[in-house]
XYZ file of C-alpha atoms in Angstrom:
432
model
C 2.889 16.518 2.974
C 6.536 16.353 4.024
C 6.079 12.697 4.926
C 4.750 11.916 1.460
C 7.637 13.862 -0.081
C 10.174 11.355 1.271
C 7.909 8.295 1.469
C 7.385 8.343 -2.305
C 11.125 7.806 -2.721
C 10.834 4.512 -0.830
C 8.288 3.241 -3.371
C 8.050 2.164 -7.019
C 10.703 3.030 -9.601
C 12.519 5.498 -7.331
C 13.557 2.978 -4.662
C 14.353 0.448 -7.397
C 16.690 2.978 -9.045
C 18.413 3.670 -5.723
C 18.699 -0.058 -4.986
C 20.211 -0.788 -8.396
C 22.739 2.027 -7.807
C 23.832 0.191 -4.649
C 24.100 -3.024 -6.736
C 21.219 -4.791 -4.973
C 20.020 -8.053 -6.540
C 16.341 -9.045 -7.032
C 16.235 -10.946 -3.730
C 17.527 -7.947 -1.758
C 15.179 -5.611 -3.630
C 12.228 -7.879 -2.851
C 13.082 -8.005 0.860
C 13.656 -4.242 1.131
C 10.416 -3.500 -0.721
C 8.504 -5.592 1.812
C 10.318 -4.266 4.894
C 7.690 -1.575 5.665
C 5.027 -4.300 5.824
C 7.217 -7.033 7.325
C 8.379 -4.890 10.247
C 4.758 -4.165 11.140
C 4.784 -7.437 13.057
C 6.881 -5.733 15.728
C 4.103 -3.239 16.471
C 2.883 -5.506 19.246
C 5.920 -4.317 21.210
C 4.807 -0.680 21.110
C 3.981 -0.889 24.888
C 7.737 -1.160 25.495
C 8.135 2.454 24.345
C 5.020 3.510 26.259
C 6.402 1.966 29.427
C 9.802 3.540 28.860
C 8.516 7.079 28.276
C 5.013 6.900 29.828
C 3.804 9.280 27.139
C 2.542 8.860 23.581
C 4.242 11.937 22.185
C 7.634 11.218 23.757
C 7.445 7.629 22.486
C 6.606 8.897 19.010
C 9.449 11.430 18.995
C 12.007 8.793 20.018
C 11.159 6.202 17.359
C 10.692 8.890 14.690
C 14.095 10.436 15.369
C 15.935 7.127 14.965
C 13.774 5.685 12.174
C 13.448 8.668 9.890
C 16.808 10.077 10.906
C 18.478 6.937 9.528
C 17.575 8.029 5.982
C 20.203 10.772 6.279
C 22.771 7.973 5.969
C 21.726 7.326 2.344
C 23.158 10.551 0.841
C 26.246 10.153 3.022
C 26.850 6.668 1.585
C 26.334 7.996 -1.957
C 28.674 10.960 -1.353
C 31.389 8.637 -0.004
C 30.863 6.367 -3.020
C 29.898 3.383 -0.872
C 27.985 1.183 -3.323
C 27.586 -1.888 -1.149
C 24.119 -3.425 -1.381
C 24.120 -4.480 2.286
C 24.732 -0.893 3.405
C 21.547 0.033 1.559
C 19.680 -2.929 3.080
C 20.794 -2.060 6.643
C 19.742 1.596 6.333
C 16.315 0.627 5.001
C 15.962 -1.987 7.750
C 16.512 0.617 10.485
C 14.068 2.990 8.811
C 11.379 0.330 8.434
C 11.824 -1.165 11.922
C 11.360 2.081 13.826
C 8.849 3.335 11.268
C 6.463 0.564 12.229
C 6.152 1.945 15.777
C 5.436 5.392 14.351
C 2.605 3.842 12.355
C 1.110 2.070 15.375
C 1.172 5.149 17.619
C -0.163 7.412 14.858
C -2.987 5.019 13.919
C -4.130 4.605 17.520
C -4.451 8.311 18.290
C -5.954 9.166 14.872
C -8.765 6.742 15.677
C -9.498 8.873 18.732
C -9.190 12.210 16.946
C -11.322 11.531 13.846
C -14.964 10.435 14.405
C -16.124 7.343 12.477
C -18.753 9.206 10.432
C -16.192 11.786 9.232
C -13.207 9.559 8.402
C -13.963 9.170 4.710
C -14.260 12.927 4.173
C -11.311 13.759 6.448
C -8.823 11.327 4.911
C -10.096 12.188 1.447
C -9.144 15.846 1.976
C -5.913 14.885 3.730
C -4.845 12.727 0.809
C -5.465 15.589 -1.631
C -2.742 17.641 0.061
C -0.285 14.755 0.280
C -0.967 13.790 -3.346
C -0.335 17.360 -4.533
C 3.123 17.263 -2.990
C 3.659 13.749 -4.348
C 2.986 14.948 -7.896
C 5.586 17.711 -7.673
C 8.295 15.749 -5.890
C 7.916 12.673 -8.120
C 8.476 14.873 -11.157
C 11.622 16.304 -9.538
C 12.949 12.888 -8.461
C 12.450 11.406 -11.929
C 14.383 14.259 -13.555
C 17.268 13.866 -11.109
C 17.422 10.112 -11.759
C 17.782 10.800 -15.493
C 20.971 12.835 -15.002
C 23.859 11.660 -17.252
C 25.993 11.508 -14.108
C 24.147 8.817 -12.158
C 25.884 9.535 -8.858
C 24.860 13.202 -8.871
C 21.244 12.289 -9.595
C 21.077 9.679 -6.821
C 22.835 12.083 -4.429
C 20.244 14.806 -5.041
C 17.334 12.389 -4.573
C 18.676 10.852 -1.365
C 19.617 14.299 0.019
C 16.021 15.489 -0.421
C 14.785 12.279 1.187
C 16.983 12.896 4.221
C 15.920 16.553 4.463
C 12.193 15.818 4.229
C 12.386 12.947 6.734
C 14.089 15.135 9.347
C 11.499 17.866 8.714
C 8.664 15.474 9.620
C 10.346 14.701 12.947
C 10.520 18.428 13.731
C 6.863 18.912 12.743
C 5.812 16.156 15.168
C 6.766 18.582 17.944
C 3.814 20.783 16.978
C 1.237 17.971 16.806
C -1.485 17.835 19.450
C -1.260 14.156 20.358
C -3.650 12.858 23.057
C -2.063 10.761 25.754
C -3.386 7.407 26.965
C -6.892 7.096 28.338
C -6.313 5.480 31.681
C -3.540 2.915 32.072
C -1.170 1.928 29.308
C -2.539 -1.097 27.500
C -0.909 -4.512 27.828
C -0.049 -6.871 24.988
C -2.972 -9.242 24.469
C -3.201 -11.251 21.252
C -6.013 -13.557 22.349
C -8.869 -11.071 22.326
C -8.340 -9.850 18.738
C -7.948 -13.418 17.449
C -11.157 -14.517 19.158
C -13.083 -11.616 17.632
C -14.829 -13.279 14.646
C -15.481 -10.004 12.859
C -11.831 -8.975 13.103
C -10.560 -12.483 12.297
C -12.362 -12.485 8.936
C -10.649 -9.213 8.153
C -7.290 -10.761 9.119
C -7.800 -13.650 6.678
C -8.417 -11.177 3.873
C -5.383 -9.115 4.949
C -3.131 -12.179 4.876
C -4.139 -13.177 1.343
C -4.045 -9.614 0.007
C -0.640 -8.920 1.590
C 0.802 -12.117 0.129
C -0.520 -11.204 -3.322
C 1.012 -7.709 -3.205
C 4.349 -8.503 -1.557
C 5.083 -11.483 -3.800
C 5.413 -9.205 -6.825
C 5.697 -5.689 -5.364
C 9.135 -4.673 -6.780
C 8.917 -6.522 -10.082
C 6.634 -4.100 -11.903
C 9.310 -1.408 -11.590
C 12.114 -3.958 -12.045
C 10.564 -5.004 -15.368
C 10.319 -1.362 -16.410
C 13.850 -0.286 -15.503
C 16.127 -3.346 -15.497
C 14.552 -5.334 -18.357
C 12.709 -2.908 -20.649
C 14.985 0.068 -19.977
C 12.201 2.624 -19.539
C 13.490 6.136 -18.792
C 12.742 7.381 -15.287
C 11.605 10.726 -16.728
C 8.772 8.924 -18.558
C 7.865 6.995 -15.416
C 7.889 10.292 -13.556
C 5.460 11.821 -16.047
C 3.109 8.863 -15.631
C 3.365 9.174 -11.846
C 2.436 12.847 -12.100
C -0.644 11.941 -14.164
C -1.468 9.210 -11.673
C -1.147 11.679 -8.807
C -3.381 14.273 -10.439
C -6.141 11.729 -11.043
C -5.777 10.359 -7.502
C -5.944 13.848 -6.024
C -9.261 14.433 -7.762
C -10.605 11.026 -6.739
C -9.807 11.120 -2.997
C -12.623 13.542 -2.027
C -15.010 11.656 -4.335
C -14.136 8.267 -2.831
C -14.252 9.811 0.646
C -17.886 10.839 0.197
C -18.780 7.469 -1.360
C -17.167 5.504 1.474
C -19.104 7.493 4.084
C -22.345 6.838 2.177
C -21.911 3.259 0.914
C -19.278 1.872 3.267
C -15.523 1.367 3.107
C -15.911 -2.274 2.125
C -17.850 -1.508 -1.055
C -15.351 1.101 -2.254
C -12.434 -1.176 -1.360
C -13.970 -3.939 -3.488
C -14.150 -1.559 -6.427
C -10.520 -0.553 -5.900
C -9.223 -4.119 -5.706
C -11.254 -5.102 -8.763
C -9.491 -2.378 -10.758
C -6.109 -3.277 -9.216
C -6.315 -6.774 -10.682
C -5.910 -5.254 -14.152
C -2.289 -4.157 -13.588
C -0.664 -7.642 -13.554
C -2.385 -8.484 -16.849
C -1.088 -5.272 -18.419
C 2.480 -6.030 -17.356
C 2.203 -9.639 -18.481
C 1.682 -8.540 -22.099
C 4.140 -5.617 -21.950
C 7.017 -5.681 -24.474
C 9.785 -3.438 -25.809
C 7.371 -2.177 -28.469
C 4.228 -1.352 -26.485
C 5.417 -0.355 -23.031
C 4.798 3.378 -23.514
C 1.070 2.989 -24.106
C 0.617 0.169 -21.580
C 2.418 2.030 -18.793
C 0.178 5.020 -19.519
C -2.897 2.769 -19.358
C -1.685 1.253 -16.090
C -1.067 4.708 -14.647
C -4.689 5.666 -15.253
C -6.194 2.413 -13.962
C -3.885 2.421 -10.933
C -5.017 5.908 -9.978
C -8.652 4.771 -9.842
C -7.701 1.543 -8.057
C -5.178 2.614 -5.438
C -6.819 5.888 -4.461
C -9.826 3.768 -3.426
C -7.641 1.135 -1.728
C -5.388 3.576 0.122
C -8.367 5.518 1.446
C -10.675 2.683 2.507
C -8.268 -0.088 3.574
C -7.123 1.913 6.585
C -10.678 2.990 7.402
C -11.923 -0.600 7.181
C -9.215 -1.603 9.653
C -10.414 1.080 12.091
C -13.987 -0.100 11.564
C -13.234 -3.695 12.545
C -11.078 -3.073 15.644
C -12.262 -2.720 19.229
C -10.599 -1.250 22.292
C -7.766 -1.234 23.132
C -7.078 -0.424 19.484
C -3.315 -0.918 19.847
C -3.783 -4.665 20.451
C -5.933 -5.093 17.342
C -3.608 -2.979 15.232
C -0.684 -4.974 16.631
C -2.239 -8.304 15.610
C -3.070 -6.885 12.188
C 0.545 -5.778 11.859
C 1.810 -9.188 13.039
C -0.216 -11.030 10.386
C 0.821 -8.534 7.710
C 4.470 -8.765 8.710
C 4.705 -12.552 8.759
C 2.869 -12.791 5.439
C 5.055 -10.080 3.904
C 8.384 -11.706 4.793
C 7.190 -15.102 3.560
C 5.868 -13.634 0.313
C 8.904 -11.418 -0.320
C 11.291 -14.314 0.392
C 9.454 -16.534 -2.082
C 9.226 -13.655 -4.546
C 12.912 -12.827 -4.096
C 13.982 -16.432 -4.657
C 11.801 -16.744 -7.752
C 12.927 -13.320 -8.969
C 16.603 -14.277 -8.775
C 15.853 -17.461 -10.699
C 13.571 -15.876 -13.318
C 15.379 -12.570 -13.967
C 17.313 -13.961 -16.953
C 14.726 -16.527 -18.083
C 12.919 -16.072 -21.386
C 10.052 -18.306 -22.481
C 8.027 -18.480 -25.687
C 4.260 -19.059 -25.622
C 2.707 -19.721 -29.043
C 5.699 -17.954 -30.533
C 5.511 -14.829 -28.357
C 8.407 -13.883 -26.087
C 7.852 -13.481 -22.336
C 10.337 -12.702 -19.563
C 10.382 -14.938 -16.502
C 9.525 -11.978 -14.258
C 6.265 -11.597 -16.208
C 5.218 -15.118 -15.225
C 5.700 -14.169 -11.585
C 3.585 -11.054 -12.111
C 0.824 -13.192 -13.651
C 0.723 -15.274 -10.451
C 0.031 -12.016 -8.605
C -3.076 -11.511 -10.740
C -4.583 -14.843 -9.610
C -3.820 -14.086 -5.958
C -5.471 -10.659 -6.157
C -8.657 -12.275 -7.462
C -8.565 -14.770 -4.582
C -8.152 -11.946 -2.042
C -11.118 -10.116 -3.561
C -13.347 -13.158 -3.045
C -12.383 -13.314 0.641
C -13.131 -9.620 1.127
C -16.828 -10.373 0.535
C -17.007 -12.261 3.852
C -15.647 -9.353 5.932
C -18.364 -7.932 8.193
C -18.599 -4.146 7.865
C -21.085 -1.396 7.165
C -22.121 -1.532 3.521
C -24.974 0.030 1.649
C -25.660 -1.557 -1.775
C -24.447 0.517 -4.705
C -27.321 0.612 -7.129
C -27.355 1.570 -10.789
C -30.652 3.223 -11.712
C -31.128 3.135 -15.458
C -33.738 3.568 -18.189
C -31.414 2.143 -20.899
C -33.042 -1.272 -21.234
C -34.393 -2.940 -24.326
C -37.752 -4.338 -23.294
C -41.289 -3.132 -22.855
C -40.572 -1.783 -19.366
C -38.083 0.757 -20.691
C -39.494 3.572 -18.593
C -39.411 1.598 -15.363
C -36.536 2.106 -12.943
C -34.186 -0.838 -12.529
C -31.771 -1.332 -9.599
C -28.535 -3.252 -9.950
C -26.646 -4.379 -6.854
C -22.988 -3.878 -7.822
C -21.311 -6.374 -5.437
C -23.772 -9.142 -6.378
C -21.465 -11.067 -8.689
C -18.795 -11.178 -6.004
C -21.293 -12.762 -3.622
C -22.230 -15.359 -6.249
C -18.554 -16.279 -6.650
C -18.086 -16.651 -2.893
C -18.117 -20.423 -2.259
C -18.930 -20.053 1.447
C -22.070 -18.045 0.805
C -23.132 -20.376 -2.004
C -22.742 -23.339 0.328
C -24.908 -21.690 2.984
C -27.552 -20.982 0.356
C -27.608 -24.638 -0.687
C -27.937 -25.691 2.946
C -31.010 -23.500 3.333
C -32.551 -25.010 0.175
């Protein structure tokens, strides 16, 4: 819960507000927004910390102290009135770099602690608690950011971020973290890449990561820098989003255990493709209702994605898990830095561009967001080829308009995705 309390401030409109206070430009914002994913590529060097400390918990405490402790520098910079964008970028770089090792160590021992058949339920309940805190702290952050005195608002937000981040480091001391089973694993990238099941998942991860990181900061940038939406309104929408997500996590957790993580992830990504379309048609006159609509759809989409994406990763890896997670992080990181660099370059170019389509006004950033919509669809098609446990989701209905109205009909939900998959269609033609 304390982690989520500060992590939320590194996401969405909150980090964009902090970045703009430090005078960061769209390129810097794009890079910083992708740092948590980009730095994942360094997870393959986690054995360096294991070798140095010969203990999982000691390794975790070291990287957590430096990584999360660096966030304390943000309120100090604000207090000293240092509004240099590169100071902000350097602090976030340190946080993201060491944070990636925390993620690798945490993921590897959670795979050992939580049995496969209970992961959906466990993480569903876990996310309820973290979401509850997220709802409260987002509301508080948004009110602080709306202070007439901008410096005081940013100082309060960053001070809470620093306090919560240090608290998580202290709480790690009380965690029961299992040590290695046998010898410390060695870096081996060949085995994961030769694993066909895992490789298909990597292809999907690369496309999905590119789609997200290309446009990640520009939804909030459009809201704040172009449309001038008040952070208090964005905070209210985030609270609504959090409440809906909190209710959905246990529901999705049970569904993922029953029907498979892949099926629920497909539903989540399908809903997530709606957001870019909403922002593409957003204007000064309709943003209140469209942001509300996006908040509702995003809750249904991302609660499913956040819960099942991680579980699907655990489902496709083999032992030693650290090597698989390291390769996954390497692919995600390389894709993220490429996508964010392209997105940052295009964002700098398009930030002041205005185009007219059949007489309607569109901002250049909205064209970039539209490209994200097409990439999300492409990622969804590739997800269908990932090999994982999946039980067909069937709709049993009597609402049909023919003579067999009282007969039960089954509808296989993912069917239309399989029809759209060119690889499967090709195999079908070969069999014919």
